[in-house]
Short mmCIF file of C-alpha atoms in Angstrom, two decimals:
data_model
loop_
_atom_site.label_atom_id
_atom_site.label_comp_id
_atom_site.label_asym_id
_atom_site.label_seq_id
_atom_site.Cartn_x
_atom_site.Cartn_y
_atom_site.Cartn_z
CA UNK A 1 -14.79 -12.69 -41.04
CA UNK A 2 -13.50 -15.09 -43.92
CA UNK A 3 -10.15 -15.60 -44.51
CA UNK A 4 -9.48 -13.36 -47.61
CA UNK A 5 -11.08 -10.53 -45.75
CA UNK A 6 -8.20 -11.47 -43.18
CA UNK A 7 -4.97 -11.90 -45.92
CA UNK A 8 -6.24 -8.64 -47.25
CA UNK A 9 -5.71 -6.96 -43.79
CA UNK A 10 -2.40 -8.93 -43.30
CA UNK A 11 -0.78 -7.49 -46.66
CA UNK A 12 -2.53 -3.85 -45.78
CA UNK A 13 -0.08 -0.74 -45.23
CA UNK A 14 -0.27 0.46 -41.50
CA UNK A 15 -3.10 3.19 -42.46
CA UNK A 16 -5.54 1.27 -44.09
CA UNK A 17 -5.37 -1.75 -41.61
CA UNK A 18 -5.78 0.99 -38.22
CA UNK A 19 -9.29 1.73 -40.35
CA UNK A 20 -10.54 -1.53 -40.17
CA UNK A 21 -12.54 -2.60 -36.62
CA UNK A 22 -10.83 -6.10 -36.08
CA UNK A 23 -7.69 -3.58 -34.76
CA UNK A 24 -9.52 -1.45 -33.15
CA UNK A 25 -11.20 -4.32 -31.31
CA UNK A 26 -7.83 -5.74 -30.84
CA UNK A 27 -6.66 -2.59 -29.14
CA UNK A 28 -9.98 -2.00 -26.78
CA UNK A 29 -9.59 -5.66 -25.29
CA UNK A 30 -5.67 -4.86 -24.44
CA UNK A 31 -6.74 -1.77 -22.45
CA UNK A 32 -9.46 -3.83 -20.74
CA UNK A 33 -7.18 -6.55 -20.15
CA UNK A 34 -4.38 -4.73 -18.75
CA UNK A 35 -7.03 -2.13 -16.44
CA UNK A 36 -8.43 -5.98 -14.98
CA UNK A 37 -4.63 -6.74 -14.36
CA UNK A 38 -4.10 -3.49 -12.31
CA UNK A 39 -7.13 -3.97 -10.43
CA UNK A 40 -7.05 -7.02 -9.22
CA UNK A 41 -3.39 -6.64 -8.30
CA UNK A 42 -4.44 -3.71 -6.50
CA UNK A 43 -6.80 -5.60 -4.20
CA UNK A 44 -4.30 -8.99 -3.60
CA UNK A 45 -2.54 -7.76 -0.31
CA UNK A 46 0.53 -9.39 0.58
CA UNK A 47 1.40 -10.99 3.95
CA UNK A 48 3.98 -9.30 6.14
CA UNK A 49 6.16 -11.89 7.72
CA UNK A 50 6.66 -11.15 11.34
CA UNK A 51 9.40 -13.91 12.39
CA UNK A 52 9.65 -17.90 11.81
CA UNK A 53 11.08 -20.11 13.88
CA UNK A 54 11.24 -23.77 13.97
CA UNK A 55 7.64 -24.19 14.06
CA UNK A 56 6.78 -22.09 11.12
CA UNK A 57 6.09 -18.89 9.74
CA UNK A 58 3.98 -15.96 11.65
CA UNK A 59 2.40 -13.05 8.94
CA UNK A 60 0.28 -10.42 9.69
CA UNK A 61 -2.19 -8.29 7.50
CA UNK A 62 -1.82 -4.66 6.55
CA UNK A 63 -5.09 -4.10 7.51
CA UNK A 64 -3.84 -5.56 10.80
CA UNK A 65 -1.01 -3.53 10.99
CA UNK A 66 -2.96 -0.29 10.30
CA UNK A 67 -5.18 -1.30 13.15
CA UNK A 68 -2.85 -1.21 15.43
CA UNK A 69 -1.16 2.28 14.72
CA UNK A 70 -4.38 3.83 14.92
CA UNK A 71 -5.68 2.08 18.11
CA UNK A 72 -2.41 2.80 19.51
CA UNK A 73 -2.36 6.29 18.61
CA UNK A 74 -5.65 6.85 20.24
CA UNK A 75 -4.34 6.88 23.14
CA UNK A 76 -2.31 10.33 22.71
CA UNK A 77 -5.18 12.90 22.54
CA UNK A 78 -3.05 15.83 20.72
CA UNK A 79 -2.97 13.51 17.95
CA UNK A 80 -5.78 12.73 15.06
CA UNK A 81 -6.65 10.69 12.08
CA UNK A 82 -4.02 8.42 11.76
CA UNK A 83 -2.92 6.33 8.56
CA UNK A 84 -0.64 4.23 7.90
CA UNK A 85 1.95 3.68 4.85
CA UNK A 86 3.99 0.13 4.97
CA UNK A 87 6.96 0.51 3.35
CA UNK A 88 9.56 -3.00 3.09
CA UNK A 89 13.01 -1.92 2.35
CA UNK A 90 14.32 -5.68 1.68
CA UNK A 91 13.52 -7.31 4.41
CA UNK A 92 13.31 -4.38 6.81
CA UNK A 93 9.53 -2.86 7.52
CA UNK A 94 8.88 0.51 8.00
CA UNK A 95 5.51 2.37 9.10
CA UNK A 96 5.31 5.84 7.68
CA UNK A 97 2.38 7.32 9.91
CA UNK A 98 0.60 10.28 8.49
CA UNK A 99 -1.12 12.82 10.93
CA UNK A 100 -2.93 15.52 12.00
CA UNK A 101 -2.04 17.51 15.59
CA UNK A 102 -3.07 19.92 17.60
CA UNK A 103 -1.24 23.40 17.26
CA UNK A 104 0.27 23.51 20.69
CA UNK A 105 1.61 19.60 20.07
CA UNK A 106 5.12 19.48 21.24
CA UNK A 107 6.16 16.76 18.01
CA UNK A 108 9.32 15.30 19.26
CA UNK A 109 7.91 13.95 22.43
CA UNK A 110 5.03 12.99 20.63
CA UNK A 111 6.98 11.14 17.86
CA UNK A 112 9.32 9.31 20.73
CA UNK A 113 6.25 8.32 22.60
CA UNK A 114 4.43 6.85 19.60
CA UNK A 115 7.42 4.90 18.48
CA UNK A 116 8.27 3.42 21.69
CA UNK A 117 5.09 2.24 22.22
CA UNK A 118 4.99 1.22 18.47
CA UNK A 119 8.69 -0.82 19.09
CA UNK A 120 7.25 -2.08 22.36
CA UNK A 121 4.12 -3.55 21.20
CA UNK A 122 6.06 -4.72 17.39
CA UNK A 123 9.21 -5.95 18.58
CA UNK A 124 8.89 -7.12 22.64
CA UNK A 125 4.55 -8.51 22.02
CA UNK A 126 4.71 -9.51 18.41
CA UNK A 127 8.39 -10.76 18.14
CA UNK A 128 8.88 -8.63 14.77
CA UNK A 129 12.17 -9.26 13.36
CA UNK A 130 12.24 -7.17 10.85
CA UNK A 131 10.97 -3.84 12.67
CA UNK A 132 13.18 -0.69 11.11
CA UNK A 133 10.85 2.34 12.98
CA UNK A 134 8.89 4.77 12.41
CA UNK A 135 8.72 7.69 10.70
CA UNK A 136 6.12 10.60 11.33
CA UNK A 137 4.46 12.93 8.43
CA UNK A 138 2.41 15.66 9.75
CA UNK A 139 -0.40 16.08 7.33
CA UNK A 140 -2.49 18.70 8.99
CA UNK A 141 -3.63 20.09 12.37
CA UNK A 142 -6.50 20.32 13.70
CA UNK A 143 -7.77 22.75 16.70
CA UNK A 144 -9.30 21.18 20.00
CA UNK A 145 -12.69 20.13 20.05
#
């Protein structure tokens, strides 16, 4: 493109320089750029700190931490396909755990039971300081197979 070709674009009105490709060029590389931007900030997970102490710093995974709500809720058969929602609320973590249980699930014991065993496993094992709880979303049921 020589440089008259570009003066003549500066010193355009609005409606004739949209017509010419070196804007609409312009334009298609800002959407590419800024759909690269959102996907690879999508895929760069954050660590979760657990504690530190005087020794250093201990972090943990969400992948890690999803593992262990759903290994942990395998062990209550009235309840199925777990997943798993971090949420940090400053420096407080919370796990919002989405569901599916059987019909004749009493929820309230089942939500106590899953969070203490949650609390004991987070808070007395791991030594998470920043453990706020649980909270349970039923997302379905499902009948006994």
């Amino acid at each position: 493109m020589s440089l008259s070709k570009i003066k003549q674009i500066y010193h355009s009105t609005f409606l004739e320089a949209v017509e010419e490709p070196l804007y609409l060029y312009a334009f298609c590389l800002l959407v590419f750029l800024i759909i690269v931007l959102a996907v690879a900030r999508s895929f760069k997970k954050e660590l979760i700190p657990v504690f530190a102490d005087e020794e250093g710093l201990v972090k943990i995974t969400p992948h890690a931490l999803h593992e262990l709500v759903r290994k942990t809720c395998e062990v209550f058969p009235e309840v199925n396909s777990p997943s798993t929602r971090i949420r940090l609320k400053g420096r407080e973590l919370r796990l919002d755990i989405h569901l599916k249980v059987n019909p004749d699930c009493n929820v309230k014991e089942t939500r106590t039971s899953i969070r203490e065993r949650l609390e004991e496993i987070m808070v007395k094992n791991l030594n998470f300081s920043n453990f706020g709880g649980v909270d349970i979303i039923i997302k379905g049921f499902q009948s006994e197979s």
